Coordinates of N, CA and C and ligand atoms in Angstrom, one line a residue:
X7 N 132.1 252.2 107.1 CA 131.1 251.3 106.5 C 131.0 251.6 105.0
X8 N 130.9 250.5 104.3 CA 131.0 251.0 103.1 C 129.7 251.2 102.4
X9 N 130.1 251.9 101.3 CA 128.3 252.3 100.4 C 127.6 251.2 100.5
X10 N 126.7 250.8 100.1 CA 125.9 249.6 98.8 C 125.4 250.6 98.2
X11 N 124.8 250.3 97.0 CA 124.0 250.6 96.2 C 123.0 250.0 96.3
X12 N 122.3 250.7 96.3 CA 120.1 249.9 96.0 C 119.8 250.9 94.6
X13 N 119.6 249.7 93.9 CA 118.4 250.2 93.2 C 117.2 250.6 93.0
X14 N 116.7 251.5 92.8 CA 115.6 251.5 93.2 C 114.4 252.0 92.0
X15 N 113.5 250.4 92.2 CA 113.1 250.9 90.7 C 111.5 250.9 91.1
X16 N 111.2 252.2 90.4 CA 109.7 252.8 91.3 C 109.2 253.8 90.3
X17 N 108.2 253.6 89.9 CA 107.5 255.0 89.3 C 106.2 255.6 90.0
X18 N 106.2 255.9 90.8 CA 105.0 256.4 91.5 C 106.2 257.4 92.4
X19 N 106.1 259.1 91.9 CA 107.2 259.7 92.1 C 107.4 260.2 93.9
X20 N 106.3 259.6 94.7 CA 105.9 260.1 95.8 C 106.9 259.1 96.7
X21 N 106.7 257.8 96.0 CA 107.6 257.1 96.6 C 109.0 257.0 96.6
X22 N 109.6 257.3 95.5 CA 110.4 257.2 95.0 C 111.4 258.6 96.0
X23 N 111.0 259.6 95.7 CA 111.2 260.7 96.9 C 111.4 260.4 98.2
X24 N 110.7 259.3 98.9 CA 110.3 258.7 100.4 C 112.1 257.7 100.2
X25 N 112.0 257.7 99.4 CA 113.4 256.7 99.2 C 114.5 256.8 99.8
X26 N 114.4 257.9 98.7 CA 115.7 258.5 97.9 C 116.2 259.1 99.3
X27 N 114.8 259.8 100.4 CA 115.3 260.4 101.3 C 115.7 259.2 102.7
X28 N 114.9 258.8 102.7 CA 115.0 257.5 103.5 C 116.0 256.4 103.4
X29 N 116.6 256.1 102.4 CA 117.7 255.6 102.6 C 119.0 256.0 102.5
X30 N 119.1 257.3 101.6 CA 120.3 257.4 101.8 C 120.6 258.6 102.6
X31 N 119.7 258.6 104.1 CA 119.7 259.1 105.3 C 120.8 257.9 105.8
X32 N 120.4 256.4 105.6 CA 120.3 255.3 106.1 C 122.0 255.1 105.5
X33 N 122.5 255.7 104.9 CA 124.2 255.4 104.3 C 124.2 254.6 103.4
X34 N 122.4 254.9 102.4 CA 122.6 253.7 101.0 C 123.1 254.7 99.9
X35 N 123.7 254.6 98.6 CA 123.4 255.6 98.1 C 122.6 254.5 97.1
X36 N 121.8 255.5 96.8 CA 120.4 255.0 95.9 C 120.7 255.7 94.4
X37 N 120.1 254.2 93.7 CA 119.6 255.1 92.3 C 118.6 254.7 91.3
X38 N 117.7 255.2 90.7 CA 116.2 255.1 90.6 C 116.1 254.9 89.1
X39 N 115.7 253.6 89.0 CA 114.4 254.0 87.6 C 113.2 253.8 87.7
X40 N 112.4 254.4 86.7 CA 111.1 254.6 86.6 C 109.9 253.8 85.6
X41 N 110.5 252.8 85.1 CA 110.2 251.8 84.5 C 110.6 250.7 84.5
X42 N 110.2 249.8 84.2 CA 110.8 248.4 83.9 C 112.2 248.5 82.7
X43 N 111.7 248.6 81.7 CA 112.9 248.9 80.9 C 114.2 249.4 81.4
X44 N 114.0 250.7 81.7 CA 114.7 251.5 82.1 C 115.8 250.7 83.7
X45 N 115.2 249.5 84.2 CA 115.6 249.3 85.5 C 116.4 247.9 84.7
X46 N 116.5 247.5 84.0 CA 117.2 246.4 83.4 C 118.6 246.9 82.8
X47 N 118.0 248.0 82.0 CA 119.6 249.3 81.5 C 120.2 249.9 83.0
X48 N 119.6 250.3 83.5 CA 120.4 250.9 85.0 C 120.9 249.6 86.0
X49 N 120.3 248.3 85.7 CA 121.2 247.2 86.7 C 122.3 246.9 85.9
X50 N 122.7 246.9 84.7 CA 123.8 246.5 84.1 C 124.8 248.1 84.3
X51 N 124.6 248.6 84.1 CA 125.3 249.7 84.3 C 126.1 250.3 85.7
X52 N 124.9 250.4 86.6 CA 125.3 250.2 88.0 C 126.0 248.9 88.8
X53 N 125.6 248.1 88.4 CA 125.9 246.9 89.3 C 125.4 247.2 90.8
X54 N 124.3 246.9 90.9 CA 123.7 247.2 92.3 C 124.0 246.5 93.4
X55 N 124.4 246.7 94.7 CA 124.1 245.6 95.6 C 123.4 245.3 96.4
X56 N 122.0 245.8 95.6 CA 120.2 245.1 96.0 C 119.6 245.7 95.6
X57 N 118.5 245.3 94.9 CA 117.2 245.4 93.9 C 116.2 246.0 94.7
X58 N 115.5 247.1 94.9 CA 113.8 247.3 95.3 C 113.1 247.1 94.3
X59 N 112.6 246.7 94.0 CA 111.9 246.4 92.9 C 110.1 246.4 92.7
X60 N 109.5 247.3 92.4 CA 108.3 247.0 92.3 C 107.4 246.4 91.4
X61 N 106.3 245.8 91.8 CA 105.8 244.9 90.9 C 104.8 245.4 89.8
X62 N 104.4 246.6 89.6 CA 103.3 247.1 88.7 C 104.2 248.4 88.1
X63 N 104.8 248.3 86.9 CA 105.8 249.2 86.7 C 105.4 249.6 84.7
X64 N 105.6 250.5 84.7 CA 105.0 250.7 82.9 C 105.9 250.1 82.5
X65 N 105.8 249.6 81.2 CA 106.8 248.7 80.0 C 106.9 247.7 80.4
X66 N 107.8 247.2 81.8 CA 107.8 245.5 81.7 C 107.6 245.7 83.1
X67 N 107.3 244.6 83.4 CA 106.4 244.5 84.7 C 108.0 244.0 86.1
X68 N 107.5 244.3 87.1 CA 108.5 243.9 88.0 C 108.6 242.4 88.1
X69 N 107.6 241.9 87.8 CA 108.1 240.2 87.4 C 108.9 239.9 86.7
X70 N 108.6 240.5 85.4 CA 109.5 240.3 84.1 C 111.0 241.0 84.1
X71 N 111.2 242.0 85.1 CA 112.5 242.3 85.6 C 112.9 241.8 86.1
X72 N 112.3 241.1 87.2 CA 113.1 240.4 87.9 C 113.7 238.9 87.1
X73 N 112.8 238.3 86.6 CA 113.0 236.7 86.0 C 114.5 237.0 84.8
X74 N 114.3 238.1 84.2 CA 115.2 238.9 83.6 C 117.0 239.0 84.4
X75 N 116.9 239.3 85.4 CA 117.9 239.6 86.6 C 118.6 238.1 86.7
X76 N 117.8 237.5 87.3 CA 118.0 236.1 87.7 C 118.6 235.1 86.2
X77 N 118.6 235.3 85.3 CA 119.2 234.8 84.5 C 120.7 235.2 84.2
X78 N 121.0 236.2 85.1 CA 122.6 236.3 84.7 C 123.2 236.9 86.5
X79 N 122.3 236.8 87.3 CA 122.7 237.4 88.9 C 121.8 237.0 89.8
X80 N 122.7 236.8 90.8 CA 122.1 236.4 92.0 C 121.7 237.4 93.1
X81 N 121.6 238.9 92.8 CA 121.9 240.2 93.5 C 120.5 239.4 94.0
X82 N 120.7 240.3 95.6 CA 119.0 240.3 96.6 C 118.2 241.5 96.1
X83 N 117.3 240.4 95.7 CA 116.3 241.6 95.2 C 114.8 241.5 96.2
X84 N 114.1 242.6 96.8 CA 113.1 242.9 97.1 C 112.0 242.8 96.0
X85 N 110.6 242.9 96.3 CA 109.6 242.7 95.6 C 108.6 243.9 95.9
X86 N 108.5 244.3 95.9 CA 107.2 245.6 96.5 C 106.0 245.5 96.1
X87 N 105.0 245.0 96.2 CA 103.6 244.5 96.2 C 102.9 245.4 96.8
X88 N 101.8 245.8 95.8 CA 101.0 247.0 96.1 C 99.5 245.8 96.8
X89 N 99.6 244.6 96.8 CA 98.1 244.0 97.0 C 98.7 242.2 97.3
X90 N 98.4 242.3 98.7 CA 99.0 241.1 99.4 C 98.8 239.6 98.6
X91 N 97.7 239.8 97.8 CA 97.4 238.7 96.6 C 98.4 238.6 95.7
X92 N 99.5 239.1 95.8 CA 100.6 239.1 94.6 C 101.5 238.5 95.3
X93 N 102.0 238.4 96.2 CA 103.1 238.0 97.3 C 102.9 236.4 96.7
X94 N 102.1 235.4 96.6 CA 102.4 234.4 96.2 C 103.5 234.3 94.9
X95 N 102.7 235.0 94.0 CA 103.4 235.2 92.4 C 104.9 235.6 93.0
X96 N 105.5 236.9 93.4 CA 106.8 237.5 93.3 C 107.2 236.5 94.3
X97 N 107.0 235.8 95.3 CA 108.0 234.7 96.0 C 107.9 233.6 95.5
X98 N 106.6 233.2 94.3 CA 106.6 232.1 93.7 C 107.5 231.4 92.7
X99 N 107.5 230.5 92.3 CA 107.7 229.7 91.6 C 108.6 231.1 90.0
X100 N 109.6 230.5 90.5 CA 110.5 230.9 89.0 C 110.9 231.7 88.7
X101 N 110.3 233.1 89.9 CA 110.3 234.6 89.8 C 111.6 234.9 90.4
X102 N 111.7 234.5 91.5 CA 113.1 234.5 91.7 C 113.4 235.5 92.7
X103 N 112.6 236.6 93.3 CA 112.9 237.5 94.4 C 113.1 236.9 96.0
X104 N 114.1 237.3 96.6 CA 114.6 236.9 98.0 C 113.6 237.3 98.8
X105 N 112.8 238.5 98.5 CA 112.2 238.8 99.8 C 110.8 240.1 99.4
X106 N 110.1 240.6 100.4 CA 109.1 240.9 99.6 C 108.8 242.4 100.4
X107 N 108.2 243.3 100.8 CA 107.2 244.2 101.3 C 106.0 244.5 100.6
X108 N 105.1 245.1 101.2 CA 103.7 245.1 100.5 C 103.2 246.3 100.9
X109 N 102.9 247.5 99.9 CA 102.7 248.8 99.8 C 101.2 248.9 101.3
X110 N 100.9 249.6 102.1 CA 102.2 250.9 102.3 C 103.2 249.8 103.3
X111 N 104.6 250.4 103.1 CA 105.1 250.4 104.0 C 106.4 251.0 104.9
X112 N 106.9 250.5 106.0 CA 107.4 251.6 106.8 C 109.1 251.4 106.3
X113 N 109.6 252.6 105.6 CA 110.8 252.6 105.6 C 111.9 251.9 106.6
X114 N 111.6 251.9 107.9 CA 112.1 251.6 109.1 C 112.5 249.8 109.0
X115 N 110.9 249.3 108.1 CA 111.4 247.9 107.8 C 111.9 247.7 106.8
X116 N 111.6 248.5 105.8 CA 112.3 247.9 104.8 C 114.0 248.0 105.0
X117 N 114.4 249.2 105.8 CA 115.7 248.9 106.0 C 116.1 247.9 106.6
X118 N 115.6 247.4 107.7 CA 115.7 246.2 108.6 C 116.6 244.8 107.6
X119 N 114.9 244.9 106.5 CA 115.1 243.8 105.6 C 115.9 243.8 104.4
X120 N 116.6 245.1 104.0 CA 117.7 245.6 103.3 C 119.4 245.2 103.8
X121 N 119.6 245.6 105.0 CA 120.7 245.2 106.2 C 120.6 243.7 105.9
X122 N 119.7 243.0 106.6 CA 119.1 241.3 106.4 C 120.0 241.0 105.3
X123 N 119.6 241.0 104.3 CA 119.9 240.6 102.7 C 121.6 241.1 102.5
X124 N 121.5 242.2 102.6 CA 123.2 242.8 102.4 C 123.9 242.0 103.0
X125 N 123.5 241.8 104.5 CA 124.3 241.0 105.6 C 124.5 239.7 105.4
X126 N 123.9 238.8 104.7 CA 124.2 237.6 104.4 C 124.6 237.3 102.8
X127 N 124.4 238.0 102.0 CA 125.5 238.2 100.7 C 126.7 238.9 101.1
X128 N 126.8 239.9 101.8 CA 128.6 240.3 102.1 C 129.0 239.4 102.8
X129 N 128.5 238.4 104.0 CA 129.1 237.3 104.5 C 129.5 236.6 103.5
X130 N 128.7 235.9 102.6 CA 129.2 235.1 102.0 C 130.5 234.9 101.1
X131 N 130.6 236.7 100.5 CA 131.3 237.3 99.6 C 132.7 237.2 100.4
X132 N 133.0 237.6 101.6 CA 133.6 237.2 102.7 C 134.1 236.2 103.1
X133 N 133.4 235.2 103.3 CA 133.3 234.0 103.9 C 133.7 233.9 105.4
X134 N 132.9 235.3 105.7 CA 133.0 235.2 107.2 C 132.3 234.6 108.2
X135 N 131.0 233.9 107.5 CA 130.6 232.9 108.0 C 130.2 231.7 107.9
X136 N 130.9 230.2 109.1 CA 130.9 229.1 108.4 C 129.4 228.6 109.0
X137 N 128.9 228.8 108.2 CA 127.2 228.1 108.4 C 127.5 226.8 108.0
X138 N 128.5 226.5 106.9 CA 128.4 225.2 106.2 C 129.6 225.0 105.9
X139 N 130.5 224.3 105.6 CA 131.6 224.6 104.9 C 131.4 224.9 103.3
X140 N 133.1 225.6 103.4 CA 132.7 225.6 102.0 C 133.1 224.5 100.6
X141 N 133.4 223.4 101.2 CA 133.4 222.2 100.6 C 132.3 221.5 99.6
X142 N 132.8 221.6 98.8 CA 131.5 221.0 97.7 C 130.8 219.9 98.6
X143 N 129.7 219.8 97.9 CA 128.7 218.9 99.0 C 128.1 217.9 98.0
X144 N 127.9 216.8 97.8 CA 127.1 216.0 96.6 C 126.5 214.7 98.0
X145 N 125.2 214.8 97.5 CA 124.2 213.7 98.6 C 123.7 213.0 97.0
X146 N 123.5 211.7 97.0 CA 123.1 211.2 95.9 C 123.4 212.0 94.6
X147 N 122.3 212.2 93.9 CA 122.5 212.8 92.4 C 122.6 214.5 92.7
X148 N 122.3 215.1 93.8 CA 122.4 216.6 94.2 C 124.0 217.0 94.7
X149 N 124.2 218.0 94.0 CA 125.7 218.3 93.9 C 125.6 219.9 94.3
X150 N 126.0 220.4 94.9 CA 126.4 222.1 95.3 C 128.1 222.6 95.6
X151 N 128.4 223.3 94.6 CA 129.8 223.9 95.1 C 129.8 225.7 95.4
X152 N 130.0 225.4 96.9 CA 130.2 227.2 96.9 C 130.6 227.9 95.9
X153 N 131.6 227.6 96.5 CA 133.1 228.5 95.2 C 132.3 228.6 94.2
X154 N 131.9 227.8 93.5 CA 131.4 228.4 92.1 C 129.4 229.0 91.8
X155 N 128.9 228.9 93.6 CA 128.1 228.7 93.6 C 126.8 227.9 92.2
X156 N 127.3 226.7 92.4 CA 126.6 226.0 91.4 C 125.9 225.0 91.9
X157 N 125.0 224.7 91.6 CA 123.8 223.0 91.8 C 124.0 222.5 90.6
X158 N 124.1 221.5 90.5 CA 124.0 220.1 89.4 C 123.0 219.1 90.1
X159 N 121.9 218.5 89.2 CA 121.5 217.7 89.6 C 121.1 216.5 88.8
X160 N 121.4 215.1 88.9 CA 121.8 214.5 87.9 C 122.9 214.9 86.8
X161 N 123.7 215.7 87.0 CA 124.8 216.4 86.3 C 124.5 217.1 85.1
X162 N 123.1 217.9 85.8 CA 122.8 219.1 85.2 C 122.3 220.2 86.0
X163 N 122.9 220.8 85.1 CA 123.0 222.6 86.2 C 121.6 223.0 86.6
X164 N 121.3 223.6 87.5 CA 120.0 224.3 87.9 C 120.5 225.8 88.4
X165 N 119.5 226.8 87.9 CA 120.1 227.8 88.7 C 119.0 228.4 89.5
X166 N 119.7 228.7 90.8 CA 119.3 229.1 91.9 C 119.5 230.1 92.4
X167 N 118.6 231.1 92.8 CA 119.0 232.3 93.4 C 120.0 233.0 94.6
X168 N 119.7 233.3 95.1 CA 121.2 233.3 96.7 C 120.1 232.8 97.5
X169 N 119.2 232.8 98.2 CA 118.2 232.6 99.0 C 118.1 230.9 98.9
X170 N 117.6 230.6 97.7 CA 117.5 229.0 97.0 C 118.6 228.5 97.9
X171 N 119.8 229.0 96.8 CA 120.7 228.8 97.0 C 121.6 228.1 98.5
X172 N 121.4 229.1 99.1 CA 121.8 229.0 100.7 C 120.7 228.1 101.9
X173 N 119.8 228.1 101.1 CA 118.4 227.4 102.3 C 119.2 225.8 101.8
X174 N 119.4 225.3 100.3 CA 120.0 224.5 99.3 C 121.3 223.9 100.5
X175 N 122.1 224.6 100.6 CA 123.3 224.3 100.9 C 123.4 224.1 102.4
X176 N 122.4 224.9 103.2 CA 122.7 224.4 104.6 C 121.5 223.0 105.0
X177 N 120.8 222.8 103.9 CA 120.0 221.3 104.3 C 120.9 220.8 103.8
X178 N 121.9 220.3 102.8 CA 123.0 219.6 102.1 C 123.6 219.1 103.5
X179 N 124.6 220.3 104.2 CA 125.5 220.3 104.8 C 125.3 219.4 105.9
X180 N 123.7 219.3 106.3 CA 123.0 218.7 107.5 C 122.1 217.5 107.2
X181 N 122.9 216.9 106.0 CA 121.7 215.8 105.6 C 121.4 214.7 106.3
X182 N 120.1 214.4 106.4 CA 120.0 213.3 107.8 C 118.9 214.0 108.9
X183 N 119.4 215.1 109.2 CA 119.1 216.0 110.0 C 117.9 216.6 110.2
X184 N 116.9 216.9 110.9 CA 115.9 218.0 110.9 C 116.3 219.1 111.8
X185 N 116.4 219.9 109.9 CA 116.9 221.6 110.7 C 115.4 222.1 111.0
X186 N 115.0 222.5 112.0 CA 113.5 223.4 112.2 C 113.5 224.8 111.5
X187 N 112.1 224.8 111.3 CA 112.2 226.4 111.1 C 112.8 227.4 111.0
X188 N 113.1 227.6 113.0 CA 113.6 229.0 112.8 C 115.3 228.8 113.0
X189 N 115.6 227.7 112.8 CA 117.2 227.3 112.6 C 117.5 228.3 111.0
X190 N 116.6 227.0 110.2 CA 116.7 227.8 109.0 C 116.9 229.7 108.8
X191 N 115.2 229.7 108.9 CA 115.0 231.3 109.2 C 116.2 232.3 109.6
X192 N 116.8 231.8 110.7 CA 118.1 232.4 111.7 C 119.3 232.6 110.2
X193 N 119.5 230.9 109.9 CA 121.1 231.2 109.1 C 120.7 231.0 107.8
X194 N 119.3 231.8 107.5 CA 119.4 232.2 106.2 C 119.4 233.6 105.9
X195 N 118.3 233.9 106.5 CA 117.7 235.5 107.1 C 118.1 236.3 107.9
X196 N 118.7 235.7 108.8 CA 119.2 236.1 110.0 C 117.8 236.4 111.2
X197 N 118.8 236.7 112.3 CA 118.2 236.8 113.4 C 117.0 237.5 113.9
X198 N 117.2 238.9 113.2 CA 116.4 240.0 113.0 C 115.5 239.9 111.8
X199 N 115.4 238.6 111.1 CA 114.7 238.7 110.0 C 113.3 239.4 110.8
X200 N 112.6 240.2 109.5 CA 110.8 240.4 110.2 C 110.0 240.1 109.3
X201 N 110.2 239.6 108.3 CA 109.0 239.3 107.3 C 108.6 237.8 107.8
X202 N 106.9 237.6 107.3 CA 106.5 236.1 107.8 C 107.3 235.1 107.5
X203 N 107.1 233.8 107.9 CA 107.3 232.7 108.2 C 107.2 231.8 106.5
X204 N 106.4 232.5 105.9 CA 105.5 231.9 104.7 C 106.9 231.8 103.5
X205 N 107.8 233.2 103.9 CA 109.2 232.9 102.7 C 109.9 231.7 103.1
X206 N 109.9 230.9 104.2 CA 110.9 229.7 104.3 C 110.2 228.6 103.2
X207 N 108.7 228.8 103.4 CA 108.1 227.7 103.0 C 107.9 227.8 101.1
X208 N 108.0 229.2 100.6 CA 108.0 229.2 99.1 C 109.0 229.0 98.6
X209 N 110.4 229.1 99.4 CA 111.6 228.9 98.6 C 111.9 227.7 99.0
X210 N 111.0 226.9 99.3 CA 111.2 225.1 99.7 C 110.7 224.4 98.7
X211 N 109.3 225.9 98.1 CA 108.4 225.4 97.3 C 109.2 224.9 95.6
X212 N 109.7 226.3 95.9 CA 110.4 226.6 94.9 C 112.0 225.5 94.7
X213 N 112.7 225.2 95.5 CA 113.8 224.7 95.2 C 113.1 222.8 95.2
X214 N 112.1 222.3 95.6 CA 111.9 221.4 95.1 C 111.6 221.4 93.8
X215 N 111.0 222.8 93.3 CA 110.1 222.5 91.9 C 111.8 222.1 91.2
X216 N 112.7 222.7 91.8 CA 114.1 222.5 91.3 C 115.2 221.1 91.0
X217 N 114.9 220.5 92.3 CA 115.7 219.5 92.5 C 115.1 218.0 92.6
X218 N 113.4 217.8 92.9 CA 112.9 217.0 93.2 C 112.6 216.5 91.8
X219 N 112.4 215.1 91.9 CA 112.0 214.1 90.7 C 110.8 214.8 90.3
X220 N 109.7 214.6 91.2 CA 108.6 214.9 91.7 C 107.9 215.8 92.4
X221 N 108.2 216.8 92.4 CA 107.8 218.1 93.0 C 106.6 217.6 94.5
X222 N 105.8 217.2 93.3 CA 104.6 217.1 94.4 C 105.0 215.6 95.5
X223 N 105.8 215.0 94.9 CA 106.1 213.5 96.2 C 107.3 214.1 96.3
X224 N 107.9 215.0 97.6 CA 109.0 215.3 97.8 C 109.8 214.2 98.1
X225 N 111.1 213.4 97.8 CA 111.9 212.5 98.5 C 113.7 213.3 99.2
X226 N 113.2 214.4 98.4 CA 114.9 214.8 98.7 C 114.5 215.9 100.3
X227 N 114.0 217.1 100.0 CA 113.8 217.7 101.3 C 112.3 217.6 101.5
X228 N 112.4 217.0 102.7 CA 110.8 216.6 103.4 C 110.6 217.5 104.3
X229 N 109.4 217.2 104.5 CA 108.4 218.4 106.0 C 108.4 217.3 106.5
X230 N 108.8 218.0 107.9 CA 108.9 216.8 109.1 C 107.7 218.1 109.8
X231 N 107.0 217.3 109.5 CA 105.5 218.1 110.5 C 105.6 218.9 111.6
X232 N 105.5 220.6 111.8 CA 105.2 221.0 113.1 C 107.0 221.0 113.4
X233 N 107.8 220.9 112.7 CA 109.0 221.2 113.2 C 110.0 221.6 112.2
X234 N 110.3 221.3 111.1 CA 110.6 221.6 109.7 C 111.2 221.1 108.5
X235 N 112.2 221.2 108.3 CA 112.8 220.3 107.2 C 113.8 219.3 107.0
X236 N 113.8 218.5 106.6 CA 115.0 217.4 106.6 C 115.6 216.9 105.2
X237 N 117.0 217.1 104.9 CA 117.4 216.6 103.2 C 117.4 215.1 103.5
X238 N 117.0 214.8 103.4 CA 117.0 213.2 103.0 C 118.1 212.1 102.1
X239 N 118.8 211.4 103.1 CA 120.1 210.8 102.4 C 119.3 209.6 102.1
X240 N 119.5 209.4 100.2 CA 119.7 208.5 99.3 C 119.8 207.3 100.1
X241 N 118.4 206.0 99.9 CA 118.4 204.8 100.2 C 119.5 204.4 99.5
X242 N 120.5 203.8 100.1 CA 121.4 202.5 99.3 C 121.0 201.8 98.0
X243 N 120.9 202.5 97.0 CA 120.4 201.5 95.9 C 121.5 201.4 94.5
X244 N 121.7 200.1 94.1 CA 122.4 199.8 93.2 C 122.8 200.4 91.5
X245 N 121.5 201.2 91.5 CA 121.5 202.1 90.7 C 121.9 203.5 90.6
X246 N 122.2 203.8 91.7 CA 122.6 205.2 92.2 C 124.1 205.4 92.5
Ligands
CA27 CA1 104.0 251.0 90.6

């Protein structure tokens, strides 16, 4: 099995210790900064293959690392929230994190949800799994190509994170359709995902604020009430 790398950017030195020993028990090899700054110079340097990332960090905040990240990588990055009231913000709107934990918590999961994330970016990297093809997909003005993992909408680029991204591509693949919940959940997260329910629904939040005319009148991916989501294929119209 091969390494990954985790980054792991933490300054509270108790935890960072809890890590260092805890994961790379786990066959991660880890490596640590202690600030925000400092975790922006160590992700270019390392090339990590997953971010822990905490949210209350001296110099720049784990928000501002992360939104930082996402402008040039798709790496899965965790969020570490010391105060469940932040979990909106780090899965919200523009921040850009795949997935979250909230201090304290049990190494046991966070590996869970470490494996999770690794396991479906190495698939992809791979392409050992066909969730979708990997055939460019365009429904109306919404365009996705694997290969180059790109969205165009109206034939302009949007960028999306791997999470976005892939929730993105398998409503495409299934347009018409209502995929449920834990369909989604399953072939995004996987099987063993354990974090709430609440992440399907902000990166829906989130990839509308993306793709939709109208954020708040969804027409492209709808809530089919009490069962889940559906991409919605383009009325016939003469203009389109
Ligand atoms: Ca901290």
């Amino acid at each position: 099995m091969s390494h990954h790398t985790i980054l792991v950017v933490e300054d509270e030195a108790s935890f960072v210790e809890a890590l260092q020993i805890g994961l790379t028990r786990e066959g991660f090899h880890v490596e640590v900064a202690t600030d925000g700054v400092q975790a922006l110079e160590r992700f270019s340097d390392v090339q990590p293959d997953l971010v822990l990332l905490d949210v209350m960090l001296p110099r720049l905040s784990g928000i501002d690392v992360c939104r930082q990240i996402r402008q040039t990588s798709s790496v899965p990055i965790i969020m570490v929230t010391a105060k469940s009231s932040e979990i909106d913000t780090v899965v919200g709107l523009e921040v850009g994190a795949d997935d979250y934990v909230t201090k304290p918590y049990r190494v046991r999961e966070l590996v869970a949800r470490i494996r999770a994330l690794l396991r479906r970016s190495t698939m992809d990297a791979t392409g050992e799994v066909e969730r979708s093809s990997d055939a460019a997909i365009r429904v109306g003005e919404v365009a996705l190509d694997p290969d180059e993992h790109r969205v165009t909408v109206a034939e302009v680029e949007v960028s999306l994170p791997l999470k976005e991204f892939e929730v993105l591509h398998l409503l495409l693949a299934n347009a018409g359709r209502v995929l449920t919940r834990e369909t989604l959940i399953e072939r995004v997260w996987g099987h063993d995902y354990v974090g709430d329910t609440k992440t399907l629904d902000v990166h829906i939040k989130r990839l509308r604020s993306k793709i939709e005319v109208d954020p708040a009148v969804p027409e492209r991916i709808v809530t089919i009430r009490g069962l889940g989501y559906k991409y919605e294929r383009p009325a016939a119209r003469p203009d389109r």
